[in-house]
Coordinates of C-alpha atoms and ligand atoms in Angstrom, one line a residue:
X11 CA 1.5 -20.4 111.5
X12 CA 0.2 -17.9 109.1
X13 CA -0.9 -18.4 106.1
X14 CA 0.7 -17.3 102.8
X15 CA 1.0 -18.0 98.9
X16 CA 4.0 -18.9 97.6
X17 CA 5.7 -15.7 95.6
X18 CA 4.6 -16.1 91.7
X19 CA 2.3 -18.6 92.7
X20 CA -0.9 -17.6 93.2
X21 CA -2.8 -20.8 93.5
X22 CA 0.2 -22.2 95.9
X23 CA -0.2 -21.5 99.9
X24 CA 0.3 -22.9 103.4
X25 CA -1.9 -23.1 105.4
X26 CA -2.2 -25.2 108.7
X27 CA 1.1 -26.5 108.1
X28 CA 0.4 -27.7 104.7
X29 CA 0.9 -26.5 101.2
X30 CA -1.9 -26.3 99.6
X31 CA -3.2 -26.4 95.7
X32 CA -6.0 -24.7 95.7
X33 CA -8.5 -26.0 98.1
X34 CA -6.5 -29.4 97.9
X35 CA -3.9 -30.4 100.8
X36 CA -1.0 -32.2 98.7
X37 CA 0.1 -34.2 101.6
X38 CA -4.0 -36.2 101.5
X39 CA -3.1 -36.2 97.7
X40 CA 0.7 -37.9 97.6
X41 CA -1.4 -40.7 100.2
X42 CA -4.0 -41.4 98.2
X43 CA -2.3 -41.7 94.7
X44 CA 1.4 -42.2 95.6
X45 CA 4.4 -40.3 94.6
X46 CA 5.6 -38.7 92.6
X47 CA 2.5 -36.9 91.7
X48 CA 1.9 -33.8 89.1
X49 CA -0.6 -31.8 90.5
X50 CA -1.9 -28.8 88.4
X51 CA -4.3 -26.0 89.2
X52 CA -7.3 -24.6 87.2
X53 CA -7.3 -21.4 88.3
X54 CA -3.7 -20.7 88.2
X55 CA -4.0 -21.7 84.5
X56 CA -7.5 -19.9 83.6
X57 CA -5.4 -16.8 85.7
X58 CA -2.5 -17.0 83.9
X59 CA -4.7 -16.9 80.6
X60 CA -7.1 -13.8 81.6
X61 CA -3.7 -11.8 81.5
X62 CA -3.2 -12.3 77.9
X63 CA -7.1 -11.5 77.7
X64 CA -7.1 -8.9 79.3
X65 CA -4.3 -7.6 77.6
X66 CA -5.9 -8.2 74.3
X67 CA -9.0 -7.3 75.3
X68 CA -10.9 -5.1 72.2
X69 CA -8.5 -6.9 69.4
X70 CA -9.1 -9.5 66.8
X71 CA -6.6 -12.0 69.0
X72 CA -6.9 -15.5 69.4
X73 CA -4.6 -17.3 71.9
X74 CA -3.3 -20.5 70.3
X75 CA -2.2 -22.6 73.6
X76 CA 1.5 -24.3 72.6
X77 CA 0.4 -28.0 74.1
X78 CA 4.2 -28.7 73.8
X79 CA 4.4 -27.4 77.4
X80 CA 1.5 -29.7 78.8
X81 CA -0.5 -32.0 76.7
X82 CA -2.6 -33.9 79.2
X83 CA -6.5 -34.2 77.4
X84 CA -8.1 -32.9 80.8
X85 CA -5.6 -29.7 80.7
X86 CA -6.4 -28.8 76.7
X87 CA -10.1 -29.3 77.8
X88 CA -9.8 -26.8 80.1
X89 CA -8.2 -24.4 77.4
X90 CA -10.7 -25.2 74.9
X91 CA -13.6 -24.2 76.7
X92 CA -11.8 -21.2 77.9
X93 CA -12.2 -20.2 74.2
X94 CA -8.3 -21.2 73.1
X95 CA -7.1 -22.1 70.0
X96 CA -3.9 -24.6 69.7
X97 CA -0.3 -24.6 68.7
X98 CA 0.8 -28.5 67.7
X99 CA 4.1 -29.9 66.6
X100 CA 3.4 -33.5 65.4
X101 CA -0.1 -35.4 64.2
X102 CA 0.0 -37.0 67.6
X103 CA -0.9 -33.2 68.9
X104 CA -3.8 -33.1 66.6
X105 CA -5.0 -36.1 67.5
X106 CA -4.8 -35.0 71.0
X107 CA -5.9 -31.5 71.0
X108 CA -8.9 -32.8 68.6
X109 CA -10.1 -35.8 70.9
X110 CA -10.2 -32.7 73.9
X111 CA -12.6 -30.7 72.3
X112 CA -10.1 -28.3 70.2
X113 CA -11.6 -26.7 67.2
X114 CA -9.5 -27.7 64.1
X115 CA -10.1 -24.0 62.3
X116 CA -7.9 -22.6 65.2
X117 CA -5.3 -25.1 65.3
X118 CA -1.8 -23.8 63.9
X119 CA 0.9 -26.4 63.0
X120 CA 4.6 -25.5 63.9
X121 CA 7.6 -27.6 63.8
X122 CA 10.4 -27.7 61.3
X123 CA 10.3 -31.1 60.1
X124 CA 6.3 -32.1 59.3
X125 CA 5.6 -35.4 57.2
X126 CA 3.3 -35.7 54.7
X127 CA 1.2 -38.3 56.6
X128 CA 0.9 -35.3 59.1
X129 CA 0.2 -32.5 56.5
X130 CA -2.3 -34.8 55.0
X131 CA -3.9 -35.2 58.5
X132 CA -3.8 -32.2 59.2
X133 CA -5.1 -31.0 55.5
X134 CA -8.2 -33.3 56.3
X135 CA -9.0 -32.2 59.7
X136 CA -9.5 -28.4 58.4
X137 CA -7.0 -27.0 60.8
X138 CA -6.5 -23.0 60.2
X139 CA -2.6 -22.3 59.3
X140 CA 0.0 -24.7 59.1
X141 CA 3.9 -22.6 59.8
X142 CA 6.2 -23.3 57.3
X143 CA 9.8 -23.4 58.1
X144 CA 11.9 -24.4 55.0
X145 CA 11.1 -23.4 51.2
X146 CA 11.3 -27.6 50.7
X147 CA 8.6 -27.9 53.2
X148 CA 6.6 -25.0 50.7
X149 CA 6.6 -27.5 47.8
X150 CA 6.0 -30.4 49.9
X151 CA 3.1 -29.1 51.2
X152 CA 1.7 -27.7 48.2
X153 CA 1.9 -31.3 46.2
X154 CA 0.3 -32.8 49.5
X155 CA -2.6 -30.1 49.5
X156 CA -2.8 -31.0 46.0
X157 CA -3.2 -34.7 46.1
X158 CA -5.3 -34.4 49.0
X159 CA -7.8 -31.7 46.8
X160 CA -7.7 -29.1 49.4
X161 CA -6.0 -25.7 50.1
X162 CA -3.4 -25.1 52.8
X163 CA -3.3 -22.1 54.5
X164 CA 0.0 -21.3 55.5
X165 CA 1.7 -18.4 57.3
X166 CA 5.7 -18.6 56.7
X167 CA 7.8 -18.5 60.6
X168 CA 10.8 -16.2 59.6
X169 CA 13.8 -15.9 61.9
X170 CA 14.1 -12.1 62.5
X171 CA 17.7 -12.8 64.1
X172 CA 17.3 -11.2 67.5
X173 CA 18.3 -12.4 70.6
X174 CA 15.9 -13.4 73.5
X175 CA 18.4 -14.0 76.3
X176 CA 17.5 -17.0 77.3
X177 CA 19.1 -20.1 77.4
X178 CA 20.7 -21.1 74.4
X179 CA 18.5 -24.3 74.0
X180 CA 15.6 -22.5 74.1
X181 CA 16.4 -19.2 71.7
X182 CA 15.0 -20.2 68.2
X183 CA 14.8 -16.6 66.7
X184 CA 18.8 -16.2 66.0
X185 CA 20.7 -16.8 62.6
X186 CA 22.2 -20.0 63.8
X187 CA 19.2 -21.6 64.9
X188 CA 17.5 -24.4 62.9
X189 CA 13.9 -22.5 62.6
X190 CA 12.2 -20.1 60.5
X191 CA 13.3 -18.6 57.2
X192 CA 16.2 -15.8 57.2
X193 CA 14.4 -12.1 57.2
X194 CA 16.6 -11.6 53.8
X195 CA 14.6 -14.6 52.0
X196 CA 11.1 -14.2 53.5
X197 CA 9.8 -11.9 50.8
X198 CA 11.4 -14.4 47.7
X199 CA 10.0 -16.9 49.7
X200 CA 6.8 -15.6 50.1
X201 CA 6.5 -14.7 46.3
X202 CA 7.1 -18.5 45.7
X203 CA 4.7 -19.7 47.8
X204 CA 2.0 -17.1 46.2
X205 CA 2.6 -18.9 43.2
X206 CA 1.3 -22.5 43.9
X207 CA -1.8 -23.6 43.5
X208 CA -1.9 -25.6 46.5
X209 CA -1.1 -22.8 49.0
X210 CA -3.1 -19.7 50.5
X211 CA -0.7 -17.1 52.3
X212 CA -2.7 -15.9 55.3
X213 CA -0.5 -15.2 58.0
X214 CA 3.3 -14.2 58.5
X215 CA 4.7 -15.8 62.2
X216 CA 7.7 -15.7 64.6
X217 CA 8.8 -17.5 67.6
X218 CA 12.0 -16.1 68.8
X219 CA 12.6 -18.7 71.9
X220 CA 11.8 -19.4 75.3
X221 CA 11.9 -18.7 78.9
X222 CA 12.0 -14.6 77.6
X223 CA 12.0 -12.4 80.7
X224 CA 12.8 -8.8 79.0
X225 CA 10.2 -7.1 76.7
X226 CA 12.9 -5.3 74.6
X227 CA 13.1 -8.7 72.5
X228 CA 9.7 -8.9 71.9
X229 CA 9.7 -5.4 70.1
X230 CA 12.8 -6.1 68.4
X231 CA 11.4 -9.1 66.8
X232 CA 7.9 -7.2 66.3
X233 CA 9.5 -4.2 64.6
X234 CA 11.7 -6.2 61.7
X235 CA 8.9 -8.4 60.9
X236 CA 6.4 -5.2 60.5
X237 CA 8.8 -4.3 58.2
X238 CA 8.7 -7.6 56.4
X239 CA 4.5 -7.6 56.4
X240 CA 5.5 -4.2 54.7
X241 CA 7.8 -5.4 52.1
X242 CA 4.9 -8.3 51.4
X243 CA 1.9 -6.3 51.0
X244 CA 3.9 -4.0 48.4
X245 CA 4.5 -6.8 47.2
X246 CA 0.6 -7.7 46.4
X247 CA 0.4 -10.2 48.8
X248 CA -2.2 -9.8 52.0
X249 CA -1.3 -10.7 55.4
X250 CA -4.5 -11.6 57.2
X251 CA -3.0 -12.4 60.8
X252 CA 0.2 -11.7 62.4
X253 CA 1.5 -14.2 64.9
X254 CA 4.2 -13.3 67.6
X255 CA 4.6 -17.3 69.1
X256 CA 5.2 -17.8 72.6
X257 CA 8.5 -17.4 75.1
X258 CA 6.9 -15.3 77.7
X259 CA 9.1 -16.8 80.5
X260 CA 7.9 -17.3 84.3
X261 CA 8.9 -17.2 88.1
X262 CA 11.5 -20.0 88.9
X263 CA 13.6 -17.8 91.3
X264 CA 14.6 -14.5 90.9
X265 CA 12.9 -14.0 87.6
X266 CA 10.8 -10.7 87.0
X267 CA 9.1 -11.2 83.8
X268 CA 6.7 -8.8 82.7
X269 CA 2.9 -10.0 82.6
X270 CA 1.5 -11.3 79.8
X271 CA -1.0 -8.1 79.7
X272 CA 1.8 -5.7 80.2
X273 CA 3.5 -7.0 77.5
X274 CA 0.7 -7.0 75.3
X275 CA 0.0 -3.2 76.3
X276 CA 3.7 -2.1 75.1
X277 CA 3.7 -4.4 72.0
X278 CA 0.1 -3.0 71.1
X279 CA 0.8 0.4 71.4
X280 CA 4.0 -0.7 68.8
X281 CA 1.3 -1.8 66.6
X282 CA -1.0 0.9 66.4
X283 CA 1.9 3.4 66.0
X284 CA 2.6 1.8 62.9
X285 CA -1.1 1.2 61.7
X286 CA -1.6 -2.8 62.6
X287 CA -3.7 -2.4 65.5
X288 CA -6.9 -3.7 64.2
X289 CA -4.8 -6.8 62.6
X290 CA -5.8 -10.1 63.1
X291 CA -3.3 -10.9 66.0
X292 CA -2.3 -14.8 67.1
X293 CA -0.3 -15.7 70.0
X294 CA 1.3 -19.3 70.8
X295 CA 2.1 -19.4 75.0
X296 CA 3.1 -22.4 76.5
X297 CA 5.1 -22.2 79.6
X298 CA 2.9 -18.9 80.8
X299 CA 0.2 -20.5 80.7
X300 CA 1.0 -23.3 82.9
X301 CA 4.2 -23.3 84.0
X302 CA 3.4 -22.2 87.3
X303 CA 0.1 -23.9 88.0
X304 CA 1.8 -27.2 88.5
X305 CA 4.1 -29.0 91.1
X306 CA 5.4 -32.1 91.4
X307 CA 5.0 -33.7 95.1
X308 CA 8.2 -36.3 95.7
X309 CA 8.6 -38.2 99.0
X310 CA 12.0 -38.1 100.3
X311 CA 13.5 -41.8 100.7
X312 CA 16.8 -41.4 102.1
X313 CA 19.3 -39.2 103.4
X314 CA 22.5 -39.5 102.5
X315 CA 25.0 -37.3 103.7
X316 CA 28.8 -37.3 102.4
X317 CA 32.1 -35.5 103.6
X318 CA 32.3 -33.9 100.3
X319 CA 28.3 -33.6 99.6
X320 CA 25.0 -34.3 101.1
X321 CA 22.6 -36.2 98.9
X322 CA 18.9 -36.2 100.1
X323 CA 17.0 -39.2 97.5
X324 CA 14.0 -38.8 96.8
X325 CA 11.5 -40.4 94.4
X326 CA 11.2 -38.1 91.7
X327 CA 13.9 -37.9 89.1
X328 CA 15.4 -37.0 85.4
X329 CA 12.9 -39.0 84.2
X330 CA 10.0 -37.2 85.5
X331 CA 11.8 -33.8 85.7
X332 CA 14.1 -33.5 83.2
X333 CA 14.6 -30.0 82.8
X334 CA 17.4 -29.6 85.5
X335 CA 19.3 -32.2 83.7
X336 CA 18.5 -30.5 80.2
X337 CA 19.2 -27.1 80.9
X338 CA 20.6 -26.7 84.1
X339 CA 17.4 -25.3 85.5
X340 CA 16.4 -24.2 88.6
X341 CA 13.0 -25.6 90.1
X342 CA 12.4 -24.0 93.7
X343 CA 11.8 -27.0 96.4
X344 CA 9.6 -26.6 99.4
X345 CA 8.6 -29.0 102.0
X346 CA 4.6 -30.1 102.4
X347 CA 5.2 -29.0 106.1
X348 CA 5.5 -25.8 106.3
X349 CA 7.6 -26.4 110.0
X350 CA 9.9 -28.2 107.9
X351 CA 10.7 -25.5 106.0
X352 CA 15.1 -25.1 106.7
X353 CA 16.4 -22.8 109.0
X354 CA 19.8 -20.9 108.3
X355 CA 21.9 -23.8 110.4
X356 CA 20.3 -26.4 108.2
X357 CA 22.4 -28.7 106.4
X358 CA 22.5 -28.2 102.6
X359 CA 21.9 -30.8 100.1
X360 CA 21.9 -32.1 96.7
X361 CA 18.1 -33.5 95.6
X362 CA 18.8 -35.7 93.9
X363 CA 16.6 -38.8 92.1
X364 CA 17.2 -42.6 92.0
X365 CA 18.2 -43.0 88.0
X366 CA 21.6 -44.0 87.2
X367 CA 23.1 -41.0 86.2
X368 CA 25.1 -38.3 87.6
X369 CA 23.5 -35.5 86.0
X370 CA 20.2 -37.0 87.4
X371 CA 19.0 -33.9 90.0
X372 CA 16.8 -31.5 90.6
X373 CA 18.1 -29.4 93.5
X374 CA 21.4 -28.8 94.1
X375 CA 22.9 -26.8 96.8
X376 CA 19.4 -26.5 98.9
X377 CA 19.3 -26.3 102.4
X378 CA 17.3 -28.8 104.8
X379 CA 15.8 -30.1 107.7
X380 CA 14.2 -33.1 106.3
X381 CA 14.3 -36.9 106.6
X382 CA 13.5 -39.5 105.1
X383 CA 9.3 -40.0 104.6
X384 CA 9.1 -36.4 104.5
X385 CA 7.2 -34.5 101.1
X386 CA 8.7 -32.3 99.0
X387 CA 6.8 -30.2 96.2
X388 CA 8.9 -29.6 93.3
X389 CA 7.4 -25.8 91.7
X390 CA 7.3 -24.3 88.4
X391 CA 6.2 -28.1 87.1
X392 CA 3.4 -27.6 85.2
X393 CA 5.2 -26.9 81.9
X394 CA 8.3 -29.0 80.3
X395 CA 8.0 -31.8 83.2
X396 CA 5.5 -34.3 82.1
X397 CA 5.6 -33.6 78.7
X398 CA 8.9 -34.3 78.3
X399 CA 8.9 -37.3 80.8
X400 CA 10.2 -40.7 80.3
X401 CA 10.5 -44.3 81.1
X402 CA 13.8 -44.2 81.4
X403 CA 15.1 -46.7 83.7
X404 CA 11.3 -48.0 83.3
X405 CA 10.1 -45.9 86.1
X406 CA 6.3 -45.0 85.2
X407 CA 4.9 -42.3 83.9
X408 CA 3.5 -40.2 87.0
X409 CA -0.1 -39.5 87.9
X410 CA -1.7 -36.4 87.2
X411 CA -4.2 -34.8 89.3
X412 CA -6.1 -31.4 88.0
X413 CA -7.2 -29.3 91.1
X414 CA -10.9 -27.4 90.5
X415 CA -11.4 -25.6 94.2
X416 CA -11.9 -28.3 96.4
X417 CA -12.1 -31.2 94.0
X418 CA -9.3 -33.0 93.0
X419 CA -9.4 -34.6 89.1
X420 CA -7.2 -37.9 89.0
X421 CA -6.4 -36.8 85.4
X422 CA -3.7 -39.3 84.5
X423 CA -3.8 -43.0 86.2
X424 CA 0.3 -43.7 86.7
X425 CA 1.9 -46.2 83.9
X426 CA 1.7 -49.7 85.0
X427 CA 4.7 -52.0 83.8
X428 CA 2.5 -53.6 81.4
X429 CA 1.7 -50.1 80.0
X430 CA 5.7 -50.1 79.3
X431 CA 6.1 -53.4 77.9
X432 CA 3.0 -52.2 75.7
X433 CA 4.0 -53.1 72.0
X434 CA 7.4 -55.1 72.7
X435 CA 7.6 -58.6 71.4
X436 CA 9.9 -60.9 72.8
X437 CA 11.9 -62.7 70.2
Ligands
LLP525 N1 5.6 -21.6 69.4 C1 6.6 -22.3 69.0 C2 6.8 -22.4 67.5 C3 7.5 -23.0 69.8 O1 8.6 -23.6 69.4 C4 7.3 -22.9 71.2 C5 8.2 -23.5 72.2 C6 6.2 -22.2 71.7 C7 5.4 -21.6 70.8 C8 5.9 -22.0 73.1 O2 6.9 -21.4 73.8 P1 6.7 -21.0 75.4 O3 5.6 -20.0 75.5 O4 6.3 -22.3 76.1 O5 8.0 -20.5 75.8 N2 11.6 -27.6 76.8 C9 12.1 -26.2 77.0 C10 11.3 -25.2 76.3 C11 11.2 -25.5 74.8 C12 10.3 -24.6 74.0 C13 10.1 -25.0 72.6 N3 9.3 -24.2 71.8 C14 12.1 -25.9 78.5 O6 11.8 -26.8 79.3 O7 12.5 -24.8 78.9

């Protein structure tokens, strides 16, 4: 059988019969450490990033990784000695991104609902620009900067009401949405914020949502909040950087998103037309950067088929994956074997995992030749999986394994009960 890569997955092949990751067979993996298994590549990620470097090659960029998609220590390492900065939610990111080797100067701080324990934390660390969302988070933060006897820089996220197509979950940038500031308050409420002694404006951000496949968005946003960065420096104030967030979205299916460096090129050329190409530039990418450098291996346990539906059970579920539950999302599903791969007389299937719930699935309507001991590699896992995994129906937390060429990285040991119970009391 001839080898091949799977489409929008570069570090992802068959070959003699088995899907690879990297040099790594997954099949050798799911025996060794069990299943279900997160298996991650470094090269897909360190690929995914030279796009947005080569794109930004010549600027004053820095690429602020958004851990929210993965924020396993070995998997910021890797980012932070490729040179990236960090975009964290919660002082549990900090904590994380700081004990990996991050450098607290290029750490930005998102999130609509920071405590003062975190700003604090985050005040002492020295990070480099914390992204207010609220004018009562402004004040907050100044009295905290002030107690704490230092300065907070701070860029202000404004919502510049466009809409990303995407899923409406995962579009923040719209009028209804909970983040940023309205584009007709940003320059009141960047006048306020000038005027506290605990505050130093140096940046102006946007995030306008997720899972973004057009570039049209991207301008729109880009173009209303030049015009507010226009408004604010007539204002008196200097904007030092200029960050765009993340959203660039990824191959699930049928997706065609643009690269990262082709989007760069058309949002660049945007920039110099209107005179901010030399501006300090920040970007915050999650999913793009490692969305498709991870699958999940699951081992099928039974087959079960139905007269109104087949159900093939396998290991994995909601807990593990929960973005088809979430969302609705579709996570293609191959088999290790590359023979088992279904012909167009298969029988077709709902994957589905062992939690007590209906809506707990991650294929449906896939077709199959597979029974039960057979492998399956769920793609497109390497962002929003783990991260957002649980112990519902106290099932671990998976393994994780980082793939380096031929060398496979046990990265994560899986949770043992007592991990679970870690912290209860019983009465
Ligand atoms: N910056 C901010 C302020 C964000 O809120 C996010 C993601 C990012 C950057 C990174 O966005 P990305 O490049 O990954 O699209 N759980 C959902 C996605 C939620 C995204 C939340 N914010 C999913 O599984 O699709």
């Amino acid at each position: 059988m001839m080898p091949f890569a799977l489409p929008g997955h570069p570090h992802i092949h068959y070959a003699d019969n088995q899907l690879h990751v990297e040099g790594c067979h997954l099949d050798a993996l799911a025996s060794q450490y069990g299943t279900p298994l997160f298996v991650y590549s470094r090269a897909s990620m360190l690929h995914a990033l030279a796009a947005y470097q080569r794109g930004l090659k010549g600027r004053n960029a820095q690429i602020c990784y958004a851990m929210k998609a993965n924020p396993s220590l070995a998997i910021l390492q890797v980012f932070a000695q490729a040179g990236c900065g960090f975009d964290i939610v919660s002082g549990g990111e900090l904590t994380r991104v700081l004990t990996a080797g991050g450098v607290a100067s290029s750490i930005v701080f998102s999130g609509v609902g920071k405590t003062r324990k975190e700003m604090r934390e985050a005040l002492l660390a020295g990070i480099g620009c914390f992204n207010v969302e609220s004018e009562a988070e402004i004040d907050v933060l100044n009295t905290v900067a002030l107690e704490t006897g230092k300065i907070a820089p701070i860029s202000i996220r404004v919502n510049p009401d466009v809409d990303p197509q995407t899923h409406p979950y995962i579009s923040t940038g719209l009028k209804g949405n909970k983040f940023g500031i309205t584009h007709q308050r940003a320059l009141a409420t960047y006048l306020h914020a000038a005027s506290l002694p605990g505050l130093r404006i140096v940046g102006i951000d946007c995030h306008i949502g997720s899972q973004i496949t057009q570039v049209a968005p991207y301008l729109d946003a880009l173009e209303r909040v030049l015009d507010l960065v226009t408004a604010i420096e007539s204002a008196g104030i200097p904007i030092e950087h200029l960050d765009f967030g993340g959203g660039l979205g990824i191959h699930y299916k049928d997706e065609t998103p643009p690269g990262a460096d082709m989007l760069w090129h058309k949002l660049l050329e945007r920039l110099d037309a209107r005179g901010f190409g030399q501006r300090k530039l920040l970007l915050e990418p999650g999913r793009s950067l490692v969305g498709n450098a991870g699958v999940c291996v699951t081992e099928v346990l039974f087959m079960k088929p139905g007269e109104q539906k087949n159900f093939c059970i396998v290991d994995a579920a909601m807990n593990d994956l929960p973005r088809p539950a979430l969302y609705q999302a579709f996570h293609t599903i191959v088999p290790l074997q590359q023979d088992k791969q279904a012909g167009p007389d298969a029988a077709v299937y709902d994957i589905v995992g062992p939690v007590c719930e209906s809506g707990d699935w991650l294929g449906r309507e896939r077709q199959l030749t597979l029974q039960a001991g057979d492998r399956l590699a769920v793609l497109s896992a390497g962002a929003y999986c783990m991260s957002m995994s649980s112990n519902y129906n106290s099932r671990p937390r998976c393994a994780e394994i980082l793939v380096d060429g031929n060398h496979a990285h046990l990265i994560r040991t899986r949770d043992t009960i007592s991990d679970q119970m870690y912290g209860e009391h019983l009465l």
